[in-house]
Amino acid sequence: AVTFVPGTGASAFSDTVVVTDAAGLASTTPTATTFAGTAIVEASVAGVGTVQFNVTITPAAIATLVYQSGVIIGTAGELLPGFQFQARDQFGNWLDTYDGNATVTVDSGPPGATITGTTTVAAVSGQIVFTDLALPIAGEYRLRITSGAAFGLTPDFTNFPNAAAIMSVVGSTLRSLGPQEEVTDTLKV
């Protein structure tokens, strides 16, 4: 009889003690944990010894996109800092071979909010990176990234108004001032 013992990454077997068949072979079915990677399994025969072998456990299908960047702070009309998401399966395993397209949209923001720039990008090794997006309108935002049925959200962030380039006085009393004289009229800008 062969005794199978799950090691790192394998949680159980259909049978832990298996009698060999006529050819001297024994088999069992391991049940993987939620861990994707290499699992170590041991098989031992009393009086003969123990062998370890590796079983590769691949991640499940894409289920979610996880935000991987820092705080986003934007200025209306200017490029946002680049940010990235990581494709993961239902157990949280990184899908390092995922190469699907992902699209960014406004999930919440001020009325009329739009995004400019490259809004659809391809994942590279399970990483989805946006680098040239801008939001023309100031306000509070959250962005949604979608790839197939999977999605993720940025944290809420502020897109601040752009500083005025020109200041014009639109209302005041016109008069001349002497040196060191203060303006006492109300200015409307």
Short mmCIF file of C-alpha atoms in Angstrom, two decimals:
data_model
loop_
_atom_site.label_atom_id
_atom_site.label_comp_id
_atom_site.label_asym_id
_atom_site.label_seq_id
_atom_site.Cartn_x
_atom_site.Cartn_y
_atom_site.Cartn_z
CA ALA A 1 0.00 0.00 0.00
CA VAL A 2 1.09 3.54 -0.76
CA THR A 3 0.37 6.34 1.70
CA PHE A 4 -0.13 9.82 0.20
CA VAL A 5 0.47 12.87 2.39
CA PRO A 6 -0.46 16.36 1.19
CA GLY A 7 2.27 18.95 1.55
CA THR A 8 2.34 22.66 0.80
CA GLY A 9 -0.55 23.63 -1.51
CA ALA A 10 -2.48 20.33 -1.50
CA SER A 11 -5.12 20.02 1.18
CA ALA A 12 -6.46 16.48 0.79
CA PHE A 13 -6.65 13.33 -1.33
CA SER A 14 -9.57 11.23 -2.47
CA ASP A 15 -7.77 8.29 -0.79
CA THR A 16 -4.73 8.60 1.46
CA VAL A 17 -3.86 4.90 1.55
CA VAL A 18 -4.05 3.15 -1.81
CA VAL A 19 -3.36 -0.51 -2.56
CA THR A 20 -1.23 -0.98 -5.67
CA ASP A 21 -2.76 -2.55 -8.76
CA ALA A 22 -1.41 -5.59 -10.66
CA ALA A 23 1.22 -3.39 -12.31
CA GLY A 24 2.39 -2.08 -8.92
CA LEU A 25 0.88 1.36 -9.46
CA ALA A 26 -1.18 3.41 -7.01
CA SER A 27 -3.07 6.61 -7.74
CA THR A 28 -5.21 9.12 -5.91
CA THR A 29 -6.71 12.50 -6.71
CA PRO A 30 -5.38 15.51 -4.81
CA THR A 31 -7.71 18.35 -3.95
CA ALA A 32 -6.01 21.71 -4.29
CA THR A 33 -6.40 24.51 -1.83
CA THR A 34 -7.07 28.02 -3.09
CA PHE A 35 -3.31 28.41 -3.56
CA ALA A 36 -2.03 28.54 -7.16
CA GLY A 37 1.53 27.44 -7.71
CA THR A 38 3.51 24.33 -6.94
CA ALA A 39 2.17 21.87 -4.39
CA ILE A 40 4.41 19.28 -2.76
CA VAL A 41 3.04 15.78 -2.33
CA GLU A 42 4.62 12.81 -0.54
CA ALA A 43 4.08 9.16 -1.30
CA SER A 44 5.52 6.49 0.98
CA VAL A 45 5.61 2.71 1.15
CA ALA A 46 6.34 1.08 4.49
CA GLY A 47 9.81 -0.43 4.52
CA VAL A 48 10.72 1.14 1.13
CA GLY A 49 10.80 4.89 1.70
CA THR A 50 9.23 8.23 0.83
CA VAL A 51 9.34 10.33 -2.34
CA GLN A 52 8.25 13.91 -2.82
CA PHE A 53 6.93 15.25 -6.09
CA ASN A 54 5.51 18.53 -7.31
CA VAL A 55 2.03 19.15 -8.62
CA THR A 56 1.35 22.40 -10.49
CA ILE A 57 -1.90 24.09 -9.55
CA THR A 58 -3.01 26.72 -12.05
CA PRO A 59 -5.17 29.70 -11.07
CA ALA A 60 -8.88 29.69 -11.80
CA ALA A 61 -10.45 32.02 -14.40
CA ILE A 62 -10.34 35.81 -13.99
CA ALA A 63 -12.85 36.96 -11.39
CA THR A 64 -11.76 40.41 -10.23
CA LEU A 65 -9.39 43.30 -10.86
CA VAL A 66 -7.51 44.56 -7.80
CA TYR A 67 -6.26 48.14 -7.50
CA GLN A 68 -2.46 48.19 -7.03
CA SER A 69 -1.50 51.90 -6.92
CA GLY A 70 -1.35 54.71 -4.41
CA VAL A 71 -3.63 57.67 -3.91
CA ILE A 72 -4.88 59.38 -7.07
CA ILE A 73 -4.91 63.17 -7.01
CA GLY A 74 -5.84 64.88 -10.25
CA THR A 75 -6.22 68.31 -11.77
CA ALA A 76 -8.99 68.99 -14.28
CA GLY A 77 -7.74 68.67 -17.85
CA GLU A 78 -4.28 67.37 -16.87
CA LEU A 79 -3.01 63.79 -16.99
CA LEU A 80 -3.83 61.71 -13.93
CA PRO A 81 -0.95 59.87 -12.29
CA GLY A 82 -0.62 56.40 -13.83
CA PHE A 83 -2.35 53.58 -11.95
CA GLN A 84 -2.63 49.82 -12.29
CA PHE A 85 -4.82 46.85 -11.53
CA GLN A 86 -3.95 43.19 -11.22
CA ALA A 87 -6.08 40.37 -12.66
CA ARG A 88 -6.96 37.76 -10.01
CA ASP A 89 -9.04 34.61 -9.73
CA GLN A 90 -11.83 34.01 -7.22
CA PHE A 91 -9.28 32.94 -4.61
CA GLY A 92 -7.08 36.01 -4.99
CA ASN A 93 -4.37 34.33 -7.07
CA TRP A 94 -2.60 36.63 -9.52
CA LEU A 95 -3.19 35.58 -13.14
CA ASP A 96 0.32 36.28 -14.39
CA THR A 97 -0.50 35.00 -17.90
CA TYR A 98 -3.65 37.08 -18.37
CA ASP A 99 -3.52 39.32 -21.45
CA GLY A 100 -7.13 40.42 -22.02
CA ASN A 101 -8.24 43.98 -22.74
CA ALA A 102 -9.50 46.25 -19.97
CA THR A 103 -11.57 49.43 -20.28
CA VAL A 104 -11.87 52.33 -17.85
CA THR A 105 -15.09 54.31 -17.39
CA VAL A 106 -16.40 56.83 -14.85
CA ASP A 107 -18.19 54.89 -12.10
CA SER A 108 -19.10 58.02 -10.15
CA GLY A 109 -18.31 61.67 -10.74
CA PRO A 110 -19.83 65.08 -11.39
CA PRO A 111 -22.59 65.45 -14.03
CA GLY A 112 -21.18 65.31 -17.55
CA ALA A 113 -17.92 63.66 -16.42
CA THR A 114 -15.90 62.04 -19.21
CA ILE A 115 -12.44 60.51 -19.56
CA THR A 116 -9.93 61.42 -22.25
CA GLY A 117 -6.90 59.39 -23.28
CA THR A 118 -6.41 55.68 -23.95
CA THR A 119 -9.39 54.10 -22.19
CA THR A 120 -8.80 50.50 -23.37
CA VAL A 121 -5.47 48.76 -22.79
CA ALA A 122 -4.25 45.16 -22.94
CA ALA A 123 -3.10 43.45 -19.76
CA VAL A 124 0.54 42.38 -19.73
CA SER A 125 1.35 39.45 -17.43
CA GLY A 126 -1.90 40.08 -15.55
CA GLN A 127 -1.08 43.78 -14.96
CA ILE A 128 -3.39 46.46 -16.36
CA VAL A 129 -1.77 49.89 -16.50
CA PHE A 130 -3.36 53.22 -17.47
CA THR A 131 -0.89 56.08 -18.05
CA ASP A 132 -2.48 58.81 -20.16
CA LEU A 133 -5.95 59.54 -18.78
CA ALA A 134 -7.38 62.95 -17.95
CA LEU A 135 -10.68 64.14 -16.50
CA PRO A 136 -11.70 67.54 -17.93
CA ILE A 137 -14.18 68.34 -15.12
CA ALA A 138 -13.19 68.95 -11.48
CA GLY A 139 -14.97 66.92 -8.81
CA GLU A 140 -15.05 63.74 -6.76
CA TYR A 141 -14.52 60.55 -8.80
CA ARG A 142 -14.32 56.77 -8.75
CA LEU A 143 -13.28 54.90 -11.91
CA ARG A 144 -14.40 51.40 -12.98
CA ILE A 145 -12.06 49.07 -14.85
CA THR A 146 -13.74 46.18 -16.69
CA SER A 147 -12.23 43.15 -18.40
CA GLY A 148 -14.83 40.65 -19.55
CA ALA A 149 -17.13 39.98 -16.58
CA ALA A 150 -14.43 41.01 -14.06
CA PHE A 151 -14.15 44.55 -12.76
CA GLY A 152 -12.40 46.67 -10.16
CA LEU A 153 -12.79 50.18 -8.77
CA THR A 154 -10.27 52.88 -7.95
CA PRO A 155 -10.54 54.42 -4.51
CA ASP A 156 -12.58 57.64 -4.46
CA PHE A 157 -10.40 60.63 -5.34
CA THR A 158 -10.56 64.37 -6.02
CA ASN A 159 -9.88 65.94 -9.40
CA PHE A 160 -9.12 69.54 -8.43
CA PRO A 161 -9.98 72.59 -10.56
CA ASN A 162 -7.24 73.84 -12.84
CA ALA A 163 -5.70 77.17 -11.74
CA ALA A 164 -6.91 80.17 -13.72
CA ALA A 165 -4.43 81.29 -16.35
CA ILE A 166 -5.78 84.83 -16.66
CA MET A 167 -7.45 87.00 -14.04
CA SER A 168 -9.72 89.80 -15.16
CA VAL A 169 -11.31 92.49 -13.04
CA VAL A 170 -14.98 92.70 -14.00
CA GLY A 171 -16.22 95.26 -11.54
CA SER A 172 -14.66 98.11 -9.59
CA THR A 173 -14.61 101.87 -9.40
CA LEU A 174 -11.96 103.26 -11.72
CA ARG A 175 -9.65 105.72 -9.96
CA SER A 176 -5.99 106.50 -9.63
CA LEU A 177 -3.99 105.58 -6.57
CA GLY A 178 -1.09 107.44 -5.12
CA PRO A 179 2.08 105.77 -3.80
CA GLN A 180 1.42 103.49 -0.82
CA GLU A 181 -2.35 104.14 -1.09
CA GLU A 182 -4.54 101.07 -0.40
CA VAL A 183 -7.41 99.89 -2.59
CA THR A 184 -10.57 100.15 -0.53
CA ASP A 185 -13.07 99.26 -3.26
CA THR A 186 -14.48 95.79 -3.64
CA LEU A 187 -13.06 93.97 -6.66
CA LYS A 188 -15.06 91.44 -8.65
CA VAL A 189 -12.92 88.90 -10.48
#
